[in-house]
Short mmCIF file of N, CA and C in Angstrom, two decimals:
data_model
loop_
_atom_site.label_atom_id
_atom_site.label_comp_id
_atom_site.label_asym_id
_atom_site.label_seq_id
_atom_site.Cartn_x
_atom_site.Cartn_y
_atom_site.Cartn_z
N MET C 1 -23.87 21.74 -48.86
CA MET C 1 -23.18 22.98 -48.63
C MET C 1 -23.62 23.63 -47.32
N LYS C 2 -24.91 23.54 -47.03
CA LYS C 2 -25.43 24.14 -45.80
C LYS C 2 -24.84 23.45 -44.56
N ILE C 3 -24.65 22.14 -44.62
CA ILE C 3 -24.10 21.39 -43.49
C ILE C 3 -22.66 21.81 -43.23
N LYS C 4 -21.89 22.00 -44.31
CA LYS C 4 -20.49 22.42 -44.14
C LYS C 4 -20.41 23.80 -43.50
N LEU C 5 -21.28 24.71 -43.90
CA LEU C 5 -21.29 26.04 -43.31
C LEU C 5 -21.70 25.98 -41.83
N LEU C 6 -22.66 25.14 -41.50
CA LEU C 6 -23.10 24.99 -40.12
C LEU C 6 -21.97 24.45 -39.23
N ILE C 7 -21.27 23.45 -39.72
CA ILE C 7 -20.13 22.88 -38.97
C ILE C 7 -19.04 23.93 -38.80
N LEU C 8 -18.74 24.70 -39.85
CA LEU C 8 -17.73 25.75 -39.77
C LEU C 8 -18.14 26.82 -38.75
N PHE C 9 -19.42 27.21 -38.77
CA PHE C 9 -19.93 28.21 -37.82
C PHE C 9 -19.81 27.71 -36.38
N LEU C 10 -20.20 26.47 -36.12
CA LEU C 10 -20.09 25.91 -34.78
C LEU C 10 -18.65 25.83 -34.31
N PHE C 11 -17.76 25.45 -35.20
CA PHE C 11 -16.34 25.36 -34.85
C PHE C 11 -15.77 26.72 -34.48
N ILE C 12 -16.09 27.76 -35.26
CA ILE C 12 -15.56 29.10 -35.01
C ILE C 12 -16.12 29.67 -33.71
N THR C 13 -17.41 29.52 -33.47
CA THR C 13 -18.00 30.09 -32.26
C THR C 13 -17.54 29.36 -31.00
N SER C 14 -17.32 28.07 -31.07
CA SER C 14 -16.86 27.35 -29.88
C SER C 14 -15.44 27.75 -29.51
N ASN C 15 -14.59 27.98 -30.50
CA ASN C 15 -13.22 28.41 -30.22
C ASN C 15 -13.19 29.82 -29.64
N ARG C 16 -14.07 30.70 -30.12
CA ARG C 16 -14.11 32.06 -29.58
C ARG C 16 -14.54 32.05 -28.12
N ALA C 17 -15.47 31.21 -27.76
CA ALA C 17 -15.94 31.16 -26.37
C ALA C 17 -14.82 30.71 -25.44
N ASN C 18 -14.06 29.72 -25.86
CA ASN C 18 -12.94 29.27 -25.04
C ASN C 18 -11.85 30.32 -24.95
N ALA C 19 -11.59 31.00 -26.04
CA ALA C 19 -10.55 32.02 -26.04
C ALA C 19 -10.92 33.17 -25.13
N GLN C 20 -12.20 33.55 -25.07
CA GLN C 20 -12.61 34.64 -24.21
C GLN C 20 -12.48 34.26 -22.74
N ASP C 21 -12.75 33.00 -22.39
CA ASP C 21 -12.58 32.58 -21.00
C ASP C 21 -11.12 32.69 -20.58
N ASP C 22 -10.22 32.28 -21.44
CA ASP C 22 -8.81 32.32 -21.12
C ASP C 22 -8.23 33.73 -21.15
N LEU C 23 -8.85 34.61 -21.94
CA LEU C 23 -8.32 35.95 -22.13
C LEU C 23 -8.28 36.74 -20.82
N PHE C 24 -9.31 36.65 -20.02
CA PHE C 24 -9.37 37.42 -18.79
C PHE C 24 -9.12 36.57 -17.54
N GLY C 25 -8.66 35.35 -17.72
CA GLY C 25 -8.36 34.49 -16.59
C GLY C 25 -9.60 34.00 -15.87
N GLU C 26 -10.73 33.97 -16.55
CA GLU C 26 -11.98 33.56 -15.92
C GLU C 26 -12.20 32.05 -15.94
N LYS C 27 -11.40 31.34 -16.65
CA LYS C 27 -11.60 29.89 -16.74
C LYS C 27 -11.24 29.26 -15.40
N LYS C 28 -12.19 28.55 -14.81
CA LYS C 28 -12.00 27.96 -13.50
C LYS C 28 -11.57 26.51 -13.65
N THR C 29 -10.69 26.10 -12.75
CA THR C 29 -10.31 24.69 -12.74
C THR C 29 -11.40 23.92 -12.01
N THR C 30 -11.73 22.78 -12.53
CA THR C 30 -12.76 21.96 -11.90
C THR C 30 -12.12 20.79 -11.19
N THR C 31 -12.69 20.45 -10.06
CA THR C 31 -12.25 19.26 -9.34
C THR C 31 -13.41 18.29 -9.31
N HIS C 32 -13.09 17.03 -9.25
CA HIS C 32 -14.10 15.99 -9.25
C HIS C 32 -14.17 15.33 -7.89
N LYS C 33 -15.32 14.79 -7.56
CA LYS C 33 -15.48 14.02 -6.34
C LYS C 33 -15.88 12.61 -6.72
N GLY C 34 -15.61 11.68 -5.82
CA GLY C 34 -16.01 10.31 -6.09
C GLY C 34 -15.09 9.31 -5.41
N PHE C 35 -15.39 8.04 -5.66
CA PHE C 35 -14.63 6.94 -5.07
C PHE C 35 -13.46 6.58 -5.96
N ILE C 36 -12.36 6.23 -5.33
CA ILE C 36 -11.15 5.78 -6.03
C ILE C 36 -10.82 4.40 -5.49
N ILE C 37 -10.82 3.41 -6.35
CA ILE C 37 -10.47 2.05 -5.97
C ILE C 37 -9.09 1.77 -6.54
N GLY C 38 -8.18 1.32 -5.70
CA GLY C 38 -6.81 1.15 -6.16
C GLY C 38 -6.13 -0.08 -5.60
N VAL C 39 -4.94 -0.31 -6.10
CA VAL C 39 -4.08 -1.39 -5.62
C VAL C 39 -2.80 -0.75 -5.12
N ASN C 40 -2.42 -1.07 -3.89
CA ASN C 40 -1.22 -0.53 -3.27
C ASN C 40 -0.04 -1.46 -3.49
N PHE C 41 1.12 -0.87 -3.66
CA PHE C 41 2.38 -1.63 -3.66
C PHE C 41 3.40 -0.79 -2.91
N HIS C 42 3.94 -1.34 -1.83
CA HIS C 42 4.91 -0.63 -1.01
C HIS C 42 6.17 -1.46 -0.88
N LEU C 43 7.31 -0.79 -0.91
CA LEU C 43 8.58 -1.40 -0.57
C LEU C 43 8.97 -0.82 0.78
N ASP C 44 9.04 -1.67 1.81
CA ASP C 44 9.30 -1.22 3.17
C ASP C 44 10.75 -1.42 3.57
N PHE C 45 11.31 -0.41 4.20
CA PHE C 45 12.64 -0.46 4.78
C PHE C 45 12.45 -0.29 6.29
N PRO C 46 12.47 -1.37 7.05
CA PRO C 46 12.13 -1.27 8.48
C PRO C 46 13.20 -0.52 9.27
N SER C 47 12.75 0.00 10.41
CA SER C 47 13.66 0.67 11.33
C SER C 47 13.25 0.29 12.76
N ALA C 48 14.04 0.71 13.72
CA ALA C 48 13.80 0.47 15.15
C ALA C 48 13.65 -1.03 15.43
N ASP C 49 12.60 -1.43 16.12
CA ASP C 49 12.43 -2.84 16.52
C ASP C 49 12.24 -3.77 15.33
N MET C 50 11.53 -3.30 14.30
CA MET C 50 11.31 -4.15 13.11
C MET C 50 12.63 -4.47 12.42
N ALA C 51 13.56 -3.53 12.40
CA ALA C 51 14.85 -3.74 11.74
C ALA C 51 15.70 -4.78 12.45
N LYS C 52 15.46 -4.98 13.75
CA LYS C 52 16.20 -6.02 14.48
C LYS C 52 15.74 -7.42 14.09
N ARG C 53 14.51 -7.54 13.62
CA ARG C 53 13.94 -8.84 13.30
C ARG C 53 13.90 -9.14 11.81
N PHE C 54 13.62 -8.12 10.98
CA PHE C 54 13.38 -8.34 9.56
C PHE C 54 14.17 -7.37 8.69
N GLY C 55 14.41 -7.80 7.46
CA GLY C 55 15.00 -6.93 6.46
C GLY C 55 13.90 -6.27 5.65
N ASN C 56 14.22 -5.87 4.42
CA ASN C 56 13.25 -5.22 3.55
C ASN C 56 12.10 -6.17 3.24
N SER C 57 10.92 -5.60 3.02
CA SER C 57 9.74 -6.39 2.70
C SER C 57 8.86 -5.62 1.73
N ILE C 58 7.85 -6.30 1.21
CA ILE C 58 6.89 -5.65 0.32
C ILE C 58 5.50 -5.80 0.92
N ARG C 59 4.64 -4.84 0.56
CA ARG C 59 3.23 -4.90 0.92
C ARG C 59 2.40 -4.69 -0.34
N VAL C 60 1.38 -5.50 -0.50
CA VAL C 60 0.49 -5.41 -1.65
C VAL C 60 -0.94 -5.58 -1.16
N GLY C 61 -1.86 -4.76 -1.66
CA GLY C 61 -3.24 -4.92 -1.27
C GLY C 61 -4.15 -3.85 -1.85
N PRO C 62 -5.46 -4.00 -1.63
CA PRO C 62 -6.44 -3.05 -2.17
C PRO C 62 -6.68 -1.86 -1.25
N SER C 63 -7.22 -0.80 -1.83
CA SER C 63 -7.64 0.36 -1.05
C SER C 63 -8.85 1.00 -1.72
N ILE C 64 -9.65 1.67 -0.93
CA ILE C 64 -10.78 2.45 -1.45
C ILE C 64 -10.77 3.79 -0.73
N GLN C 65 -10.91 4.85 -1.51
CA GLN C 65 -10.87 6.20 -0.96
C GLN C 65 -12.00 7.01 -1.57
N TYR C 66 -12.43 8.04 -0.85
CA TYR C 66 -13.40 8.99 -1.38
C TYR C 66 -12.74 10.36 -1.42
N LYS C 67 -12.84 11.02 -2.58
CA LYS C 67 -12.26 12.35 -2.77
C LYS C 67 -13.38 13.36 -2.86
N THR C 68 -13.27 14.44 -2.09
CA THR C 68 -14.28 15.49 -2.12
C THR C 68 -13.90 16.54 -3.17
N THR C 69 -14.81 17.46 -3.46
CA THR C 69 -14.50 18.54 -4.41
C THR C 69 -13.48 19.52 -3.85
N ASN C 70 -13.28 19.51 -2.53
CA ASN C 70 -12.25 20.35 -1.91
C ASN C 70 -10.91 19.65 -1.82
N ASN C 71 -10.77 18.52 -2.50
CA ASN C 71 -9.54 17.75 -2.59
C ASN C 71 -9.12 17.11 -1.26
N TYR C 72 -10.08 16.75 -0.43
CA TYR C 72 -9.80 15.97 0.77
C TYR C 72 -10.07 14.50 0.47
N PHE C 73 -9.27 13.64 1.08
CA PHE C 73 -9.40 12.20 0.89
C PHE C 73 -9.71 11.53 2.22
N ILE C 74 -10.54 10.49 2.18
CA ILE C 74 -10.74 9.61 3.32
C ILE C 74 -10.94 8.21 2.74
N GLY C 75 -10.34 7.21 3.40
CA GLY C 75 -10.45 5.86 2.83
C GLY C 75 -9.98 4.79 3.77
N PHE C 76 -9.85 3.60 3.20
CA PHE C 76 -9.49 2.40 3.94
C PHE C 76 -8.52 1.59 3.09
N SER C 77 -7.52 0.98 3.73
CA SER C 77 -6.57 0.14 2.99
C SER C 77 -6.30 -1.15 3.76
N TRP C 78 -5.93 -2.17 3.02
CA TRP C 78 -5.53 -3.45 3.60
C TRP C 78 -4.37 -3.97 2.76
N ASP C 79 -3.26 -4.33 3.41
CA ASP C 79 -2.08 -4.81 2.68
C ASP C 79 -1.58 -6.13 3.26
N PHE C 80 -1.14 -7.01 2.38
CA PHE C 80 -0.50 -8.26 2.76
C PHE C 80 0.99 -8.00 2.85
N LEU C 81 1.62 -8.40 3.93
CA LEU C 81 3.04 -8.15 4.20
C LEU C 81 3.84 -9.42 3.93
N ASN C 82 4.91 -9.29 3.16
CA ASN C 82 5.70 -10.45 2.75
C ASN C 82 7.18 -10.07 2.69
N GLY C 83 8.01 -10.85 3.36
CA GLY C 83 9.44 -10.60 3.32
C GLY C 83 10.23 -11.89 3.43
N GLY C 84 11.45 -11.89 2.97
CA GLY C 84 12.26 -13.09 2.96
C GLY C 84 13.54 -13.00 3.76
N ASN C 85 13.77 -11.88 4.44
CA ASN C 85 15.02 -11.68 5.17
C ASN C 85 14.74 -11.66 6.67
N ILE C 86 14.98 -12.79 7.34
CA ILE C 86 14.78 -12.90 8.79
C ILE C 86 16.13 -12.73 9.46
N LYS C 87 16.24 -11.79 10.38
CA LYS C 87 17.52 -11.50 11.03
C LYS C 87 17.71 -12.20 12.37
N GLU C 88 16.67 -12.79 12.92
CA GLU C 88 16.80 -13.45 14.22
C GLU C 88 17.52 -14.78 14.03
N ASP C 89 18.78 -14.82 14.44
CA ASP C 89 19.59 -16.02 14.22
C ASP C 89 19.37 -17.10 15.27
N SER C 90 18.82 -16.75 16.42
CA SER C 90 18.62 -17.74 17.48
C SER C 90 17.22 -18.35 17.44
N LEU C 91 16.52 -18.16 16.36
CA LEU C 91 15.14 -18.59 16.25
C LEU C 91 14.97 -20.09 16.46
N LEU C 92 15.78 -20.89 15.79
CA LEU C 92 15.65 -22.35 15.86
C LEU C 92 16.86 -23.01 16.53
N CYS C 93 17.54 -22.29 17.42
CA CYS C 93 18.77 -22.82 18.01
C CYS C 93 18.54 -24.10 18.83
N ASN C 94 17.35 -24.34 19.33
CA ASN C 94 17.08 -25.53 20.13
C ASN C 94 16.87 -26.80 19.31
N ILE C 95 16.65 -26.64 18.00
CA ILE C 95 16.38 -27.84 17.18
C ILE C 95 17.33 -27.95 15.99
N THR C 96 18.50 -27.34 16.11
CA THR C 96 19.49 -27.43 15.03
C THR C 96 20.74 -28.15 15.53
N ASP C 97 21.52 -28.65 14.56
CA ASP C 97 22.79 -29.27 14.94
C ASP C 97 23.88 -28.20 14.97
N ALA C 98 25.12 -28.61 15.12
CA ALA C 98 26.24 -27.67 15.25
C ALA C 98 26.44 -26.82 14.00
N SER C 99 26.04 -27.33 12.82
CA SER C 99 26.20 -26.57 11.58
C SER C 99 25.02 -25.65 11.29
N GLY C 100 23.99 -25.68 12.15
CA GLY C 100 22.83 -24.81 11.96
C GLY C 100 21.72 -25.42 11.14
N GLN C 101 21.83 -26.70 10.80
CA GLN C 101 20.79 -27.38 10.03
C GLN C 101 19.73 -27.95 10.96
N VAL C 102 18.47 -27.87 10.54
CA VAL C 102 17.36 -28.42 11.32
C VAL C 102 17.29 -29.92 11.07
N LEU C 103 17.06 -30.67 12.15
CA LEU C 103 16.99 -32.13 12.06
C LEU C 103 15.55 -32.59 12.26
N ASN C 104 15.15 -33.63 11.50
CA ASN C 104 13.82 -34.20 11.70
C ASN C 104 13.87 -35.30 12.76
N GLN C 105 12.78 -36.06 12.92
CA GLN C 105 12.73 -37.10 13.94
C GLN C 105 13.77 -38.19 13.73
N ALA C 106 14.09 -38.46 12.48
CA ALA C 106 15.05 -39.51 12.16
C ALA C 106 16.49 -39.01 12.24
N GLY C 107 16.70 -37.73 12.58
CA GLY C 107 18.05 -37.18 12.68
C GLY C 107 18.60 -36.72 11.34
N GLN C 108 17.77 -36.65 10.32
CA GLN C 108 18.20 -36.19 9.00
C GLN C 108 18.07 -34.68 8.89
N LYS C 109 19.01 -34.09 8.15
CA LYS C 109 18.97 -32.65 7.93
C LYS C 109 17.88 -32.33 6.91
N ILE C 110 17.07 -31.32 7.22
CA ILE C 110 16.03 -30.89 6.28
C ILE C 110 16.10 -29.38 6.13
N GLY C 111 15.55 -28.91 5.04
CA GLY C 111 15.50 -27.47 4.79
C GLY C 111 14.12 -26.93 5.13
N LEU C 112 14.09 -25.82 5.81
CA LEU C 112 12.84 -25.16 6.14
C LEU C 112 12.76 -23.83 5.41
N SER C 113 11.56 -23.46 5.03
CA SER C 113 11.32 -22.15 4.44
C SER C 113 10.87 -21.21 5.56
N ILE C 114 11.66 -20.17 5.82
CA ILE C 114 11.38 -19.22 6.89
C ILE C 114 11.21 -17.84 6.28
N LEU C 115 9.99 -17.27 6.40
CA LEU C 115 9.65 -16.01 5.76
C LEU C 115 8.90 -15.10 6.73
N GLU C 116 8.87 -13.83 6.41
CA GLU C 116 8.05 -12.86 7.16
C GLU C 116 6.67 -12.80 6.52
N ARG C 117 5.62 -12.87 7.35
CA ARG C 117 4.25 -12.77 6.86
C ARG C 117 3.46 -11.87 7.79
N GLY C 118 2.44 -11.22 7.26
CA GLY C 118 1.59 -10.39 8.08
C GLY C 118 0.64 -9.57 7.25
N TYR C 119 0.01 -8.61 7.89
CA TYR C 119 -0.92 -7.72 7.20
C TYR C 119 -0.98 -6.38 7.92
N THR C 120 -1.43 -5.38 7.19
CA THR C 120 -1.72 -4.07 7.76
C THR C 120 -3.11 -3.66 7.29
N THR C 121 -3.82 -2.96 8.12
CA THR C 121 -5.11 -2.40 7.75
C THR C 121 -5.22 -1.03 8.40
N GLY C 122 -5.82 -0.08 7.69
CA GLY C 122 -5.84 1.25 8.26
C GLY C 122 -6.82 2.20 7.64
N LEU C 123 -7.11 3.25 8.36
CA LEU C 123 -7.96 4.34 7.92
C LEU C 123 -7.05 5.43 7.38
N GLN C 124 -7.34 5.88 6.16
CA GLN C 124 -6.50 6.88 5.50
C GLN C 124 -7.24 8.21 5.40
N PHE C 125 -6.50 9.29 5.52
CA PHE C 125 -7.07 10.62 5.28
C PHE C 125 -5.94 11.53 4.80
N GLY C 126 -6.31 12.51 3.99
CA GLY C 126 -5.28 13.39 3.46
C GLY C 126 -5.86 14.51 2.63
N LYS C 127 -4.96 15.24 1.96
CA LYS C 127 -5.35 16.39 1.13
C LYS C 127 -4.46 16.46 -0.09
N LEU C 128 -5.08 16.86 -1.20
CA LEU C 128 -4.37 17.11 -2.44
C LEU C 128 -4.19 18.61 -2.58
N PHE C 129 -2.95 19.06 -2.69
CA PHE C 129 -2.65 20.47 -2.87
C PHE C 129 -2.41 20.70 -4.36
N ASN C 130 -3.34 21.41 -4.98
CA ASN C 130 -3.33 21.60 -6.43
C ASN C 130 -2.18 22.50 -6.85
N VAL C 131 -1.48 22.11 -7.91
CA VAL C 131 -0.39 22.91 -8.46
C VAL C 131 -0.61 23.25 -9.93
N SER C 132 -1.70 22.77 -10.50
CA SER C 132 -1.97 22.98 -11.92
C SER C 132 -3.11 23.98 -12.10
N LYS C 133 -2.96 24.90 -13.03
CA LYS C 133 -4.03 25.85 -13.33
C LYS C 133 -5.10 25.22 -14.21
N HIS C 134 -4.76 24.17 -14.90
CA HIS C 134 -5.69 23.58 -15.86
C HIS C 134 -6.41 22.35 -15.36
N ASN C 135 -5.88 21.70 -14.33
CA ASN C 135 -6.51 20.48 -13.84
C ASN C 135 -6.54 20.53 -12.32
N GLY C 136 -7.73 20.58 -11.75
CA GLY C 136 -7.88 20.69 -10.31
C GLY C 136 -7.66 19.38 -9.56
N ASP C 137 -7.46 18.30 -10.31
CA ASP C 137 -7.29 16.99 -9.67
C ASP C 137 -5.84 16.52 -9.63
N ASN C 138 -4.90 17.37 -9.99
CA ASN C 138 -3.48 17.01 -9.95
C ASN C 138 -2.76 17.88 -8.93
N GLY C 139 -1.76 17.29 -8.29
CA GLY C 139 -0.97 18.07 -7.35
C GLY C 139 -0.22 17.20 -6.37
N ILE C 140 0.22 17.83 -5.31
CA ILE C 140 0.97 17.17 -4.26
C ILE C 140 -0.05 16.51 -3.30
N LEU C 141 0.08 15.20 -3.12
CA LEU C 141 -0.84 14.46 -2.26
C LEU C 141 -0.15 14.14 -0.95
N TRP C 142 -0.77 14.53 0.15
CA TRP C 142 -0.29 14.22 1.49
C TRP C 142 -1.33 13.34 2.14
N MET C 143 -0.93 12.10 2.50
CA MET C 143 -1.85 11.12 3.09
C MET C 143 -1.28 10.61 4.41
N ASN C 144 -2.16 10.35 5.35
CA ASN C 144 -1.82 9.73 6.63
C ASN C 144 -2.63 8.46 6.77
N THR C 145 -2.06 7.46 7.41
CA THR C 145 -2.78 6.22 7.69
C THR C 145 -2.62 5.92 9.17
N LEU C 146 -3.73 5.70 9.83
CA LEU C 146 -3.75 5.22 11.20
C LEU C 146 -4.24 3.79 11.12
N GLY C 147 -3.43 2.83 11.58
CA GLY C 147 -3.83 1.46 11.36
C GLY C 147 -3.30 0.46 12.36
N PHE C 148 -3.50 -0.78 11.99
CA PHE C 148 -3.13 -1.94 12.81
C PHE C 148 -2.23 -2.83 11.96
N ILE C 149 -1.14 -3.33 12.56
CA ILE C 149 -0.22 -4.22 11.85
C ILE C 149 -0.04 -5.49 12.68
N GLN C 150 0.01 -6.61 11.97
CA GLN C 150 0.33 -7.88 12.63
C GLN C 150 1.32 -8.61 11.73
N HIS C 151 2.38 -9.16 12.35
CA HIS C 151 3.38 -9.88 11.58
C HIS C 151 3.92 -11.04 12.39
N LYS C 152 4.49 -11.99 11.69
CA LYS C 152 5.08 -13.16 12.34
C LYS C 152 6.14 -13.76 11.43
N ILE C 153 6.87 -14.69 11.98
CA ILE C 153 7.84 -15.46 11.20
C ILE C 153 7.12 -16.74 10.77
N ASN C 154 6.96 -16.91 9.48
CA ASN C 154 6.26 -18.07 8.94
C ASN C 154 7.27 -19.18 8.67
N ILE C 155 7.12 -20.30 9.35
CA ILE C 155 8.01 -21.44 9.18
C ILE C 155 7.22 -22.53 8.46
N TYR C 156 7.67 -22.85 7.26
CA TYR C 156 6.98 -23.87 6.47
C TYR C 156 7.63 -25.23 6.76
N ASN C 157 6.91 -26.08 7.47
CA ASN C 157 7.38 -27.40 7.88
C ASN C 157 6.78 -28.44 6.93
N LYS C 158 7.45 -28.70 5.84
CA LYS C 158 6.95 -29.61 4.82
C LYS C 158 6.76 -31.02 5.40
N ASP C 159 5.62 -31.58 5.16
CA ASP C 159 5.25 -32.94 5.60
C ASP C 159 5.29 -33.09 7.12
N ASN C 160 5.28 -31.98 7.86
CA ASN C 160 5.35 -32.02 9.33
C ASN C 160 6.48 -32.93 9.82
N ALA C 161 7.65 -32.78 9.20
CA ALA C 161 8.79 -33.65 9.49
C ALA C 161 9.48 -33.32 10.81
N VAL C 162 9.27 -32.13 11.34
CA VAL C 162 9.90 -31.72 12.59
C VAL C 162 8.81 -31.59 13.65
N PRO C 163 8.74 -32.49 14.62
CA PRO C 163 7.64 -32.46 15.60
C PRO C 163 7.60 -31.19 16.44
N GLN C 164 8.73 -30.55 16.65
CA GLN C 164 8.76 -29.32 17.44
C GLN C 164 8.06 -28.16 16.73
N LEU C 165 7.85 -28.31 15.42
CA LEU C 165 7.23 -27.24 14.65
C LEU C 165 5.82 -27.60 14.20
N LYS C 166 5.13 -28.43 14.97
CA LYS C 166 3.75 -28.81 14.67
C LYS C 166 2.79 -28.01 15.53
N SER C 167 1.65 -27.71 15.03
CA SER C 167 0.49 -27.08 15.67
C SER C 167 0.85 -26.09 16.78
N ASP C 168 0.52 -26.40 18.01
CA ASP C 168 0.71 -25.45 19.11
C ASP C 168 2.18 -25.17 19.42
N TYR C 169 3.07 -26.11 19.15
CA TYR C 169 4.50 -25.89 19.39
C TYR C 169 5.06 -24.80 18.47
N LEU C 170 4.48 -24.69 17.28
CA LEU C 170 4.95 -23.71 16.31
C LEU C 170 4.76 -22.28 16.83
N LYS C 171 3.75 -22.07 17.65
CA LYS C 171 3.45 -20.73 18.16
C LYS C 171 4.60 -20.15 18.98
N GLY C 172 5.42 -20.98 19.56
CA GLY C 172 6.57 -20.48 20.31
C GLY C 172 7.70 -19.99 19.42
N TYR C 173 7.70 -20.43 18.17
CA TYR C 173 8.77 -20.05 17.24
C TYR C 173 8.39 -18.91 16.30
N ASP C 174 7.09 -18.68 16.07
CA ASP C 174 6.70 -17.72 15.03
C ASP C 174 6.79 -16.26 15.46
N ARG C 175 6.94 -15.98 16.74
CA ARG C 175 7.12 -14.62 17.27
C ARG C 175 6.03 -13.66 16.77
N LEU C 176 4.78 -14.09 16.85
CA LEU C 176 3.64 -13.28 16.43
C LEU C 176 3.61 -11.98 17.24
N ALA C 177 3.49 -10.86 16.55
CA ALA C 177 3.42 -9.55 17.20
C ALA C 177 2.43 -8.68 16.44
N ASN C 178 1.80 -7.73 17.15
CA ASN C 178 0.90 -6.80 16.50
C ASN C 178 0.84 -5.50 17.28
N GLY C 179 0.25 -4.50 16.68
CA GLY C 179 0.11 -3.20 17.33
C GLY C 179 -0.36 -2.15 16.36
N TRP C 180 -0.44 -0.93 16.86
CA TRP C 180 -0.92 0.21 16.07
C TRP C 180 0.25 0.87 15.34
N PHE C 181 -0.05 1.50 14.21
CA PHE C 181 1.00 2.21 13.48
C PHE C 181 0.45 3.49 12.85
N ILE C 182 1.36 4.39 12.54
CA ILE C 182 1.05 5.62 11.82
C ILE C 182 1.96 5.67 10.61
N GLU C 183 1.39 5.97 9.46
CA GLU C 183 2.17 6.02 8.22
C GLU C 183 1.85 7.32 7.50
N GLU C 184 2.85 7.96 6.93
CA GLU C 184 2.65 9.18 6.15
C GLU C 184 3.13 8.96 4.74
N TYR C 185 2.46 9.63 3.80
CA TYR C 185 2.80 9.54 2.39
C TYR C 185 2.79 10.93 1.80
N LEU C 186 3.79 11.25 1.01
CA LEU C 186 3.86 12.50 0.29
C LEU C 186 4.28 12.17 -1.13
N GLY C 187 3.47 12.56 -2.10
CA GLY C 187 3.77 12.24 -3.49
C GLY C 187 2.96 13.10 -4.44
N TYR C 188 3.03 12.77 -5.71
CA TYR C 188 2.31 13.52 -6.75
C TYR C 188 1.19 12.66 -7.29
N ALA C 189 0.03 13.22 -7.40
CA ALA C 189 -1.13 12.49 -7.93
C ALA C 189 -1.74 13.26 -9.07
#
């Protein structure tokens, strides 16, 4: 009987303490700090120069960020770039026949797998703008990424059947390009 009364007493007093905090608006929202390890998934719709060469693509990769108690973020991300829509039609014009098929050494038509490949890496920073009175870790997240991107046209030459697409010769066809980029993100976290 004594244990039941003790549990009832603890239950009643704990509820009163919470109710008093909420009564006068004194309950403070708490924010947490720490590392956030995540997996990124992006669907990219290219524009400008990228749109002339490639269609839509996806990026997948890891990221690590540190969140402060003031809701500032700083971190690092790395993404693998993969796409299947190559728009450059004159890419293999020197080694195709009149119908657009690639020919091997024996003059036979072969199929090549031509894809977009690359990676992005960048330093991320941003701020979480809190919109919840009860949870200091939720709100509108604004992130910026300053980074480096490299991409190319990946030509898969099965069994090295086309001599023009072997080793150093392949470098003339893959159109390797790289440079700096800026990316912005606005969302809810």
